[in-house]
mmCIF file of C-alpha atoms in Angstrom:
data_model
loop_
_atom_site.group_PDB
_atom_site.id
_atom_site.type_symbol
_atom_site.label_atom_id
_atom_site.label_comp_id
_atom_site.label_asym_id
_atom_site.label_seq_id
_atom_site.Cartn_x
_atom_site.Cartn_y
_atom_site.Cartn_z
ATOM 1 C CA UNK A 260 -8.668 37.163 20.308
ATOM 2 C CA UNK A 261 -9.542 35.099 17.197
ATOM 3 C CA UNK A 262 -9.414 31.349 17.903
ATOM 4 C CA UNK A 263 -8.822 28.918 15.067
ATOM 5 C CA UNK A 264 -10.367 25.501 14.808
ATOM 6 C CA UNK A 265 -7.083 23.578 13.905
ATOM 7 C CA UNK A 266 -9.096 20.482 12.987
ATOM 8 C CA UNK A 267 -10.961 22.378 10.210
ATOM 9 C CA UNK A 268 -7.842 24.150 9.176
ATOM 10 C CA UNK A 269 -6.178 20.725 8.460
ATOM 11 C CA UNK A 270 -9.272 19.302 6.738
ATOM 12 C CA UNK A 271 -9.469 22.590 4.610
ATOM 13 C CA UNK A 272 -5.791 22.093 3.659
ATOM 14 C CA UNK A 273 -6.525 18.663 2.379
ATOM 15 C CA UNK A 274 -9.172 20.072 0.255
ATOM 16 C CA UNK A 275 -7.120 22.884 -1.133
ATOM 17 C CA UNK A 276 -4.359 20.621 -2.012
ATOM 18 C CA UNK A 277 -6.776 18.129 -3.659
ATOM 19 C CA UNK A 278 -8.475 20.928 -5.743
ATOM 20 C CA UNK A 279 -4.971 22.101 -6.933
ATOM 21 C CA UNK A 280 -3.985 18.567 -7.731
ATOM 22 C CA UNK A 281 -6.974 16.973 -8.938
ATOM 23 C CA UNK A 282 -9.584 19.685 -9.979
ATOM 24 C CA UNK A 283 -7.217 21.809 -12.104
ATOM 25 C CA UNK A 284 -6.061 20.622 -15.605
ATOM 26 C CA UNK A 285 -2.365 20.391 -14.152
ATOM 27 C CA UNK A 286 -2.610 16.550 -14.451
ATOM 28 C CA UNK A 287 -4.996 14.219 -16.046
ATOM 29 C CA UNK A 288 -7.585 12.173 -14.188
ATOM 30 C CA UNK A 289 -7.612 8.689 -12.708
ATOM 31 C CA UNK A 290 -8.881 5.901 -15.357
ATOM 32 C CA UNK A 291 -9.111 8.127 -18.346
ATOM 33 C CA UNK A 292 -9.032 4.925 -20.606
ATOM 34 C CA UNK A 293 -12.088 3.235 -18.819
ATOM 35 C CA UNK A 294 -12.407 0.171 -16.810
ATOM 36 C CA UNK A 295 -9.883 -2.148 -18.510
ATOM 37 C CA UNK A 296 -12.233 -4.596 -20.351
ATOM 38 C CA UNK A 297 -11.298 -8.298 -20.031
ATOM 39 C CA UNK A 298 -8.389 -7.545 -17.539
ATOM 40 C CA UNK A 299 -10.787 -6.026 -15.073
ATOM 41 C CA UNK A 300 -12.912 -9.361 -15.352
ATOM 42 C CA UNK A 301 -9.644 -11.395 -14.615
ATOM 43 C CA UNK A 302 -8.605 -9.432 -11.805
ATOM 44 C CA UNK A 303 -12.176 -9.348 -10.273
ATOM 45 C CA UNK A 304 -11.941 -13.349 -10.379
ATOM 46 C CA UNK A 305 -8.291 -13.450 -8.867
ATOM 47 C CA UNK A 306 -9.222 -11.128 -6.081
ATOM 48 C CA UNK A 307 -12.126 -13.048 -4.934
ATOM 49 C CA UNK A 308 -9.892 -15.972 -4.303
ATOM 50 C CA UNK A 309 -8.300 -14.169 -1.602
ATOM 51 C CA UNK A 310 -11.293 -13.979 0.676
ATOM 52 C CA UNK A 311 -11.790 -16.387 3.806
ATOM 53 C CA UNK A 312 -14.689 -18.148 2.437
ATOM 54 C CA UNK A 313 -12.290 -19.586 -0.280
ATOM 55 C CA UNK A 314 -10.352 -22.329 1.061
ATOM 56 C CA UNK A 315 -6.401 -22.295 1.005
ATOM 57 C CA UNK A 316 -6.109 -18.644 0.962
ATOM 58 C CA UNK A 317 -2.740 -18.872 2.841
ATOM 59 C CA UNK A 318 -0.906 -20.206 -0.224
ATOM 60 C CA UNK A 319 3.022 -20.062 0.437
ATOM 61 C CA UNK A 320 4.795 -17.155 -0.918
ATOM 62 C CA UNK A 321 6.847 -17.606 -4.100
ATOM 63 C CA UNK A 322 10.528 -17.788 -3.614
ATOM 64 C CA UNK A 323 12.469 -14.777 -5.169
ATOM 65 C CA UNK A 324 16.195 -14.362 -5.976
ATOM 66 C CA UNK A 325 17.048 -10.653 -5.948
ATOM 67 C CA UNK A 326 20.169 -9.465 -7.602
ATOM 68 C CA UNK A 327 21.836 -7.076 -5.280
ATOM 69 C CA UNK A 328 24.203 -4.086 -5.653
ATOM 70 C CA UNK A 329 25.677 -1.910 -2.891
ATOM 71 C CA UNK A 330 24.563 1.701 -3.283
ATOM 72 C CA UNK A 331 26.622 2.939 -0.148
ATOM 73 C CA UNK A 332 28.341 1.481 3.004
ATOM 74 C CA UNK A 333 29.032 3.425 6.215
ATOM 75 C CA UNK A 334 30.565 2.342 9.488
ATOM 76 C CA UNK A 335 27.093 1.504 10.800
ATOM 77 C CA UNK A 336 24.913 0.895 7.887
ATOM 78 C CA UNK A 337 24.562 -0.497 4.145
ATOM 79 C CA UNK A 338 21.987 0.405 1.468
ATOM 80 C CA UNK A 339 21.566 -2.019 -1.328
ATOM 81 C CA UNK A 340 19.279 -2.043 -4.318
ATOM 82 C CA UNK A 341 17.922 -5.313 -5.738
ATOM 83 C CA UNK A 342 15.936 -6.376 -8.744
ATOM 84 C CA UNK A 343 13.860 -9.601 -9.127
ATOM 85 C CA UNK A 344 11.294 -10.970 -11.712
ATOM 86 C CA UNK A 345 7.771 -10.114 -10.164
ATOM 87 C CA UNK A 346 6.591 -13.455 -8.524
ATOM 88 C CA UNK A 347 3.091 -13.021 -10.283
ATOM 89 C CA UNK A 348 1.702 -16.157 -12.124
ATOM 90 C CA UNK A 349 1.671 -16.029 -15.921
ATOM 91 C CA UNK A 350 -2.018 -14.800 -16.102
ATOM 92 C CA UNK A 351 -1.275 -11.689 -13.851
ATOM 93 C CA UNK A 352 2.169 -11.350 -15.666
ATOM 94 C CA UNK A 353 0.196 -11.095 -19.048
ATOM 95 C CA UNK A 354 -1.881 -8.360 -17.607
ATOM 96 C CA UNK A 355 0.847 -6.434 -16.248
ATOM 97 C CA UNK A 356 2.568 -3.734 -18.444
ATOM 98 C CA UNK A 357 6.144 -4.982 -19.595
ATOM 99 C CA UNK A 358 7.870 -2.166 -17.497
ATOM 100 C CA UNK A 359 6.450 -3.559 -14.427
ATOM 101 C CA UNK A 360 7.656 -7.170 -14.850
ATOM 102 C CA UNK A 361 10.961 -6.444 -13.022
ATOM 103 C CA UNK A 362 10.577 -5.356 -9.377
ATOM 104 C CA UNK A 363 13.063 -2.987 -7.679
ATOM 105 C CA UNK A 364 13.670 -2.844 -3.905
ATOM 106 C CA UNK A 365 15.896 -0.866 -1.519
ATOM 107 C CA UNK A 366 17.333 -2.521 1.477
ATOM 108 C CA UNK A 367 18.836 -0.277 4.356
ATOM 109 C CA UNK A 368 20.163 -2.367 7.191
ATOM 110 C CA UNK A 369 22.571 -1.969 10.192
ATOM 111 C CA UNK A 370 25.923 -3.556 10.097
ATOM 112 C CA UNK A 371 27.562 -5.795 12.822
ATOM 113 C CA UNK A 372 24.230 -7.127 14.117
ATOM 114 C CA UNK A 373 23.315 -10.878 13.313
ATOM 115 C CA UNK A 374 20.007 -10.832 11.341
ATOM 116 C CA UNK A 375 18.341 -13.066 14.022
ATOM 117 C CA UNK A 376 18.544 -10.268 16.370
ATOM 118 C CA UNK A 377 17.188 -7.543 13.973
ATOM 119 C CA UNK A 378 13.717 -6.919 12.585
ATOM 120 C CA UNK A 379 12.989 -5.710 9.180
ATOM 121 C CA UNK A 380 9.844 -3.955 7.768
ATOM 122 C CA UNK A 381 8.801 -3.730 4.152
ATOM 123 C CA UNK A 382 7.452 -0.371 3.316
ATOM 124 C CA UNK A 383 4.909 -0.212 0.524
ATOM 125 C CA UNK A 384 4.117 2.933 -1.645
ATOM 126 C CA UNK A 385 1.493 5.420 -1.166
ATOM 127 C CA UNK A 386 -0.424 7.277 -4.095
ATOM 128 C CA UNK A 387 2.304 8.977 -6.033
ATOM 129 C CA UNK A 388 5.275 7.716 -4.264
ATOM 130 C CA UNK A 389 7.588 7.006 -7.179
ATOM 131 C CA UNK A 390 10.990 6.816 -5.462
ATOM 132 C CA UNK A 391 12.607 5.185 -2.488
ATOM 133 C CA UNK A 392 13.796 8.437 -0.624
ATOM 134 C CA UNK A 393 10.650 9.204 1.538
ATOM 135 C CA UNK A 394 10.455 5.849 2.847
ATOM 136 C CA UNK A 395 14.124 5.308 3.416
ATOM 137 C CA UNK A 396 13.864 8.747 5.288
ATOM 138 C CA UNK A 397 11.107 7.275 7.545
ATOM 139 C CA UNK A 398 13.001 3.965 8.224
ATOM 140 C CA UNK A 399 16.615 5.453 8.508
ATOM 141 C CA UNK A 400 16.328 6.423 12.100
ATOM 142 C CA UNK A 401 15.041 2.915 13.201
ATOM 143 C CA UNK A 402 18.683 1.687 12.343
ATOM 144 C CA UNK A 403 19.593 2.486 15.885
ATOM 145 C CA UNK A 404 16.727 0.218 17.147
ATOM 146 C CA UNK A 405 18.120 -2.581 15.049
ATOM 147 C CA UNK A 406 15.309 -2.312 12.593
ATOM 148 C CA UNK A 407 16.058 -2.605 8.871
ATOM 149 C CA UNK A 408 14.054 -1.041 6.139
ATOM 150 C CA UNK A 409 13.045 -2.527 2.748
ATOM 151 C CA UNK A 410 11.396 -0.308 0.366
ATOM 152 C CA UNK A 411 9.427 -1.939 -2.523
ATOM 153 C CA UNK A 412 8.964 0.311 -5.860
ATOM 154 C CA UNK A 413 5.243 -0.148 -6.880
ATOM 155 C CA UNK A 414 4.237 -1.806 -10.257
ATOM 156 C CA UNK A 415 3.135 1.310 -12.372
ATOM 157 C CA UNK A 416 5.434 3.675 -10.379
ATOM 158 C CA UNK A 417 8.911 4.850 -10.752
ATOM 159 C CA UNK A 418 10.814 2.992 -13.226
ATOM 160 C CA UNK A 419 7.999 0.480 -13.526
ATOM 161 C CA UNK A 420 5.508 3.139 -14.761
ATOM 162 C CA UNK A 421 4.017 2.394 -18.204
ATOM 163 C CA UNK A 422 5.094 4.648 -20.901
ATOM 164 C CA UNK A 423 1.498 6.048 -21.456
ATOM 165 C CA UNK A 424 0.863 6.844 -17.984
ATOM 166 C CA UNK A 425 1.107 10.392 -16.555
ATOM 167 C CA UNK A 426 2.284 10.254 -12.911
ATOM 168 C CA UNK A 427 0.320 8.201 -10.612
ATOM 169 C CA UNK A 428 -2.802 8.617 -12.647
ATOM 170 C CA UNK A 429 -3.549 4.918 -13.564
ATOM 171 C CA UNK A 430 -5.130 4.661 -17.077
ATOM 172 C CA UNK A 431 -7.818 1.896 -16.193
ATOM 173 C CA UNK A 432 -9.651 0.745 -13.268
ATOM 174 C CA UNK A 433 -8.093 -2.729 -13.697
ATOM 175 C CA UNK A 434 -4.602 -1.208 -13.356
ATOM 176 C CA UNK A 435 -5.627 -0.288 -9.698
ATOM 177 C CA UNK A 436 -6.536 -3.798 -8.803
ATOM 178 C CA UNK A 437 -3.570 -5.077 -10.818
ATOM 179 C CA UNK A 438 -1.162 -2.757 -8.877
ATOM 180 C CA UNK A 439 -2.756 -4.252 -5.561
ATOM 181 C CA UNK A 440 -2.560 -7.850 -6.479
ATOM 182 C CA UNK A 441 1.026 -7.653 -7.730
ATOM 183 C CA UNK A 442 2.206 -5.588 -4.721
ATOM 184 C CA UNK A 443 0.642 -8.325 -2.319
ATOM 185 C CA UNK A 444 2.645 -11.024 -4.231
ATOM 186 C CA UNK A 445 5.954 -9.309 -4.273
ATOM 187 C CA UNK A 446 5.550 -8.123 -0.613
ATOM 188 C CA UNK A 447 4.790 -11.553 0.613
ATOM 189 C CA UNK A 448 7.779 -12.921 -1.349
ATOM 190 C CA UNK A 449 10.051 -10.177 0.225
ATOM 191 C CA UNK A 450 8.889 -11.156 3.749
ATOM 192 C CA UNK A 451 9.523 -14.803 3.045
ATOM 193 C CA UNK A 452 13.071 -14.017 1.642
ATOM 194 C CA UNK A 453 13.702 -11.899 4.863
ATOM 195 C CA UNK A 454 12.556 -14.893 6.965
ATOM 196 C CA UNK A 455 14.060 -17.844 5.191
ATOM 197 C CA UNK A 456 17.095 -16.445 3.095
ATOM 198 C CA UNK A 457 18.266 -13.539 5.269
ATOM 199 C CA UNK A 458 17.169 -14.907 8.766
ATOM 200 C CA UNK A 459 15.691 -11.996 10.258
ATOM 201 C CA UNK A 460 14.303 -12.470 13.868
ATOM 202 C CA UNK A 461 11.071 -10.499 13.172
ATOM 203 C CA UNK A 462 9.250 -9.142 10.015
ATOM 204 C CA UNK A 463 6.828 -6.199 9.605
ATOM 205 C CA UNK A 464 5.019 -4.489 6.626
ATOM 206 C CA UNK A 465 3.907 -0.802 6.670
ATOM 207 C CA UNK A 466 2.537 1.741 4.130
ATOM 208 C CA UNK A 467 0.895 5.153 4.073
ATOM 209 C CA UNK A 468 -2.495 5.853 2.426
ATOM 210 C CA UNK A 469 -2.795 3.386 -0.615
ATOM 211 C CA UNK A 470 0.468 1.734 0.823
ATOM 212 C CA UNK A 471 -1.421 1.050 4.125
ATOM 213 C CA UNK A 472 -4.185 -0.612 2.458
ATOM 214 C CA UNK A 473 -1.789 -3.055 0.499
ATOM 215 C CA UNK A 474 0.204 -3.413 3.875
ATOM 216 C CA UNK A 475 -3.069 -4.617 5.622
ATOM 217 C CA UNK A 476 -3.723 -6.931 3.047
ATOM 218 C CA UNK A 477 -0.281 -8.265 2.984
ATOM 219 C CA UNK A 478 -0.330 -8.755 6.747
ATOM 220 C CA UNK A 479 -3.722 -10.574 6.605
ATOM 221 C CA UNK A 480 -2.698 -13.032 3.896
ATOM 222 C CA UNK A 481 0.911 -13.709 5.184
ATOM 223 C CA UNK A 482 1.337 -17.197 6.501
ATOM 224 C CA UNK A 483 3.381 -16.253 9.539
ATOM 225 C CA UNK A 484 2.860 -13.420 12.262
ATOM 226 C CA UNK A 485 4.104 -9.994 10.997
ATOM 227 C CA UNK A 486 3.710 -6.525 12.598
ATOM 228 C CA UNK A 487 1.122 -4.779 10.313
ATOM 229 C CA UNK A 488 1.220 -0.917 10.266
ATOM 230 C CA UNK A 489 -1.267 0.821 7.907
ATOM 231 C CA UNK A 490 -0.741 4.858 8.305
ATOM 232 C CA UNK A 491 -3.313 7.278 7.150
ATOM 233 C CA UNK A 492 -5.272 4.303 5.353
ATOM 234 C CA UNK A 493 -8.971 3.716 4.461
ATOM 235 C CA UNK A 494 -10.394 0.198 4.784
ATOM 236 C CA UNK A 495 -11.112 0.146 1.210
ATOM 237 C CA UNK A 496 -10.251 1.990 -2.115
ATOM 238 C CA UNK A 497 -14.168 2.743 -2.267
ATOM 239 C CA UNK A 498 -13.486 5.350 0.348
ATOM 240 C CA UNK A 499 -10.720 7.174 -1.393
ATOM 241 C CA UNK A 500 -12.277 7.141 -4.843
ATOM 242 C CA UNK A 501 -15.960 7.307 -4.076
ATOM 243 C CA UNK A 502 -16.229 9.415 -0.949
ATOM 244 C CA UNK A 503 -12.890 11.246 -0.343
ATOM 245 C CA UNK A 504 -11.160 14.032 -2.252
ATOM 246 C CA UNK A 505 -9.957 11.636 -5.141
ATOM 247 C CA UNK A 506 -13.546 11.342 -6.448
ATOM 248 C CA UNK A 507 -12.807 14.714 -7.999
ATOM 249 C CA UNK A 508 -9.862 13.358 -9.789
ATOM 250 C CA UNK A 509 -11.741 10.246 -11.420
ATOM 251 C CA UNK A 510 -12.667 10.380 -15.145
ATOM 252 C CA UNK A 511 -16.397 9.651 -14.451
ATOM 253 C CA UNK A 512 -17.394 10.789 -17.940
ATOM 254 C CA UNK A 513 -14.666 8.499 -19.570
ATOM 255 C CA UNK A 514 -16.003 5.642 -17.346
ATOM 256 C CA UNK A 515 -19.490 6.213 -18.522
ATOM 257 C CA UNK A 516 -18.804 6.263 -22.023
ATOM 258 C CA UNK A 517 -16.732 2.873 -21.721
ATOM 259 C CA UNK A 518 -19.655 1.243 -20.103
ATOM 260 C CA UNK A 519 -22.038 2.664 -22.772
ATOM 261 C CA UNK A 520 -19.937 0.964 -25.523
ATOM 262 C CA UNK A 521 -20.218 -2.312 -23.533
ATOM 263 C CA UNK A 522 -23.725 -2.256 -22.384
ATOM 264 C CA UNK A 523 -26.602 0.301 -22.291
ATOM 265 C CA UNK A 524 -26.265 4.189 -21.633
ATOM 266 C CA UNK A 525 -25.841 4.706 -17.662
ATOM 267 C CA UNK A 526 -26.282 7.718 -15.438
ATOM 268 C CA UNK A 527 -23.320 8.897 -13.489
ATOM 269 C CA UNK A 528 -24.651 7.547 -10.162
ATOM 270 C CA UNK A 529 -25.032 4.214 -11.774
ATOM 271 C CA UNK A 530 -21.424 4.354 -12.940
ATOM 272 C CA UNK A 531 -20.472 5.367 -9.366
ATOM 273 C CA UNK A 532 -22.351 2.309 -8.223
ATOM 274 C CA UNK A 533 -20.419 -0.013 -10.562
ATOM 275 C CA UNK A 534 -17.084 1.575 -9.199
ATOM 276 C CA UNK A 535 -18.234 0.884 -5.712
ATOM 277 C CA UNK A 536 -18.944 -2.786 -6.452
ATOM 278 C CA UNK A 537 -15.545 -3.218 -8.208
ATOM 279 C CA UNK A 538 -13.508 -1.575 -5.368
ATOM 280 C CA UNK A 539 -15.409 -3.394 -2.667
ATOM 281 C CA UNK A 540 -12.829 -6.014 -3.662
ATOM 282 C CA UNK A 541 -10.290 -3.984 -1.949
ATOM 283 C CA UNK A 542 -12.188 -4.023 1.320
ATOM 284 C CA UNK A 543 -9.703 -5.069 3.873
ATOM 285 C CA UNK A 544 -12.555 -5.991 6.387
ATOM 286 C CA UNK A 545 -13.375 -9.110 3.939
ATOM 287 C CA UNK A 546 -9.685 -10.324 4.228
ATOM 288 C CA UNK A 547 -8.713 -12.986 6.922
ATOM 289 C CA UNK A 548 -7.677 -11.620 10.178
ATOM 290 C CA UNK A 549 -3.955 -11.484 10.565
ATOM 291 C CA UNK A 550 -1.969 -14.143 12.571
ATOM 292 C CA UNK A 551 -1.056 -11.615 15.252
ATOM 293 C CA UNK A 552 -3.912 -9.065 15.482
ATOM 294 C CA UNK A 553 -2.375 -7.363 18.557
ATOM 295 C CA UNK A 554 0.722 -6.385 16.221
ATOM 296 C CA UNK A 555 -1.539 -4.518 14.146
ATOM 297 C CA UNK A 556 -1.251 -0.863 14.714
ATOM 298 C CA UNK A 557 -3.188 1.702 12.527
ATOM 299 C CA UNK A 558 -2.260 5.360 12.785
ATOM 300 C CA UNK A 559 -4.850 7.791 11.560
ATOM 301 C CA UNK A 560 -5.401 11.411 11.467
ATOM 302 C CA UNK A 561 -8.215 13.295 13.376
ATOM 303 C CA UNK A 562 -9.305 15.678 10.361
ATOM 304 C CA UNK A 563 -8.371 13.649 7.306
ATOM 305 C CA UNK A 564 -9.987 14.870 4.080
ATOM 306 C CA UNK A 565 -9.275 11.826 2.276
ATOM 307 C CA UNK A 566 -10.017 9.104 4.913
ATOM 308 C CA UNK A 567 -13.143 9.434 7.029
ATOM 309 C CA UNK A 568 -12.901 8.181 10.716
ATOM 310 C CA UNK A 569 -15.585 5.627 10.084
ATOM 311 C CA UNK A 570 -13.358 3.790 7.649
ATOM 312 C CA UNK A 571 -10.584 3.280 10.024
ATOM 313 C CA UNK A 572 -12.789 2.080 12.877
ATOM 314 C CA UNK A 573 -14.444 -0.349 10.571
ATOM 315 C CA UNK A 574 -11.018 -1.964 10.159
ATOM 316 C CA UNK A 575 -10.381 -2.107 14.015
ATOM 317 C CA UNK A 576 -13.759 -3.676 14.487
ATOM 318 C CA UNK A 577 -12.968 -6.279 11.906
ATOM 319 C CA UNK A 578 -9.632 -7.173 13.630
ATOM 320 C CA UNK A 579 -10.308 -7.568 17.358
ATOM 321 C CA UNK A 580 -7.046 -6.876 19.119
ATOM 322 C CA UNK A 581 -5.725 -4.398 16.700
ATOM 323 C CA UNK A 582 -5.020 -0.695 17.996
ATOM 324 C CA UNK A 583 -5.859 2.676 16.375
ATOM 325 C CA UNK A 584 -3.658 5.569 17.245
ATOM 326 C CA UNK A 585 -4.762 9.127 16.355
ATOM 327 C CA UNK A 586 -2.574 11.950 15.381
ATOM 328 C CA UNK A 587 -3.779 15.554 15.122
ATOM 329 C CA UNK A 588 -4.249 16.663 11.599
ATOM 330 C CA UNK A 589 -5.269 15.974 8.045
ATOM 331 C CA UNK A 590 -3.936 13.815 5.403
ATOM 332 C CA UNK A 591 -1.259 15.850 3.997
ATOM 333 C CA UNK A 592 -0.024 17.575 7.289
ATOM 334 C CA UNK A 593 0.176 14.309 9.094
ATOM 335 C CA UNK A 594 2.059 12.726 6.044
ATOM 336 C CA UNK A 595 4.522 15.738 6.562
ATOM 337 C CA UNK A 596 4.586 16.355 10.376
ATOM 338 C CA UNK A 597 3.879 12.840 12.060
ATOM 339 C CA UNK A 598 6.974 10.588 11.101
ATOM 340 C CA UNK A 599 7.734 10.182 14.561
ATOM 341 C CA UNK A 600 4.422 8.586 15.454
ATOM 342 C CA UNK A 601 4.788 6.271 12.390
ATOM 343 C CA UNK A 602 8.126 5.043 13.634
ATOM 344 C CA UNK A 603 6.735 4.669 17.209
ATOM 345 C CA UNK A 604 4.186 2.397 15.779
ATOM 346 C CA UNK A 605 6.614 0.264 13.857
ATOM 347 C CA UNK A 606 8.783 -0.189 17.111
ATOM 348 C CA UNK A 607 5.736 -1.176 19.068
ATOM 349 C CA UNK A 608 4.204 -3.375 16.531
ATOM 350 C CA UNK A 609 7.376 -5.370 16.312
ATOM 351 C CA UNK A 610 7.807 -5.394 20.140
ATOM 352 C CA UNK A 611 4.447 -7.333 20.312
ATOM 353 C CA UNK A 612 5.998 -10.301 18.207
ATOM 354 C CA UNK A 613 8.067 -13.082 19.643
ATOM 355 C CA UNK A 614 11.718 -13.437 18.192
ATOM 356 C CA UNK A 615 11.765 -16.274 15.689
ATOM 357 C CA UNK A 616 13.432 -19.192 17.481
ATOM 358 C CA UNK A 617 17.013 -19.673 16.065
ATOM 359 C CA UNK A 618 17.835 -22.986 14.229
ATOM 360 C CA UNK A 619 20.105 -24.950 16.336
#
């Protein structure tokens, strides 16, 4: 009888998928236009302001006023789509491509339940998730638990994608930091809108892969307690681009040539070290501990070819009181097969928050 090591099979599946997507010439590589010049320097300065050693990192979210239209309505639920100007400040706005200046959001909520008795979770995009559909499918079954779903279209993705960019392959390293910083600002403003304008009783933020890194940052930086639910996420983009499968999808030669123009010639290893230094700004363990660490639940895969186990455990260690749950599988198979576990984590994370006091 032949026994198959399922864990190894899941891990191999990630590598086969990664090889097909990233080592073939089917799509271009990440960062084919280099580092991003002065934009990268701007983003490095801005992100350093988010760390706890810098006073006042819990700045209030910017107020937004989305324009809503109803997409469909049933007896039990409504789906709306909204558009709002990104709340980024002028410096960040000038660095963003014009296509990304307006943010788009889908909002699915149950009818005939008062908002103060409902929760809402903001779902952030994973790498390559250009549409609302997958995240609406994840959130849809939670309507019966009185949990609404708000799905943010990322800058650089979907209708916000720059004309010159192919798919999810960001052109410059600065674009990755820009995408992250703008996503954090937009998600915090959406949580603030859900709280102060819509009057929801509880809020949460979740995301898968890259979206999970951003969800962890938003949960960390939001001024009030929110359930924070990173799924299949590393503690830092360093892991994805310098250790995991995406290192094969990175235009190292273009990055080396760009540095050679700016400075002296460098070896590929020195270029990778420069990348590690830049992407260390995305290390969530450097961010403040969230207001309710017990409402942080990481869901991670046992045999993930993109995210090694040590990366998940570093986050749990940095945020005492948080929980890690393991699902059997790799990155790709868990993304496809474990939506039930992700939903359970959303329900449980929200259960660990107190209901907001109703105004008299």
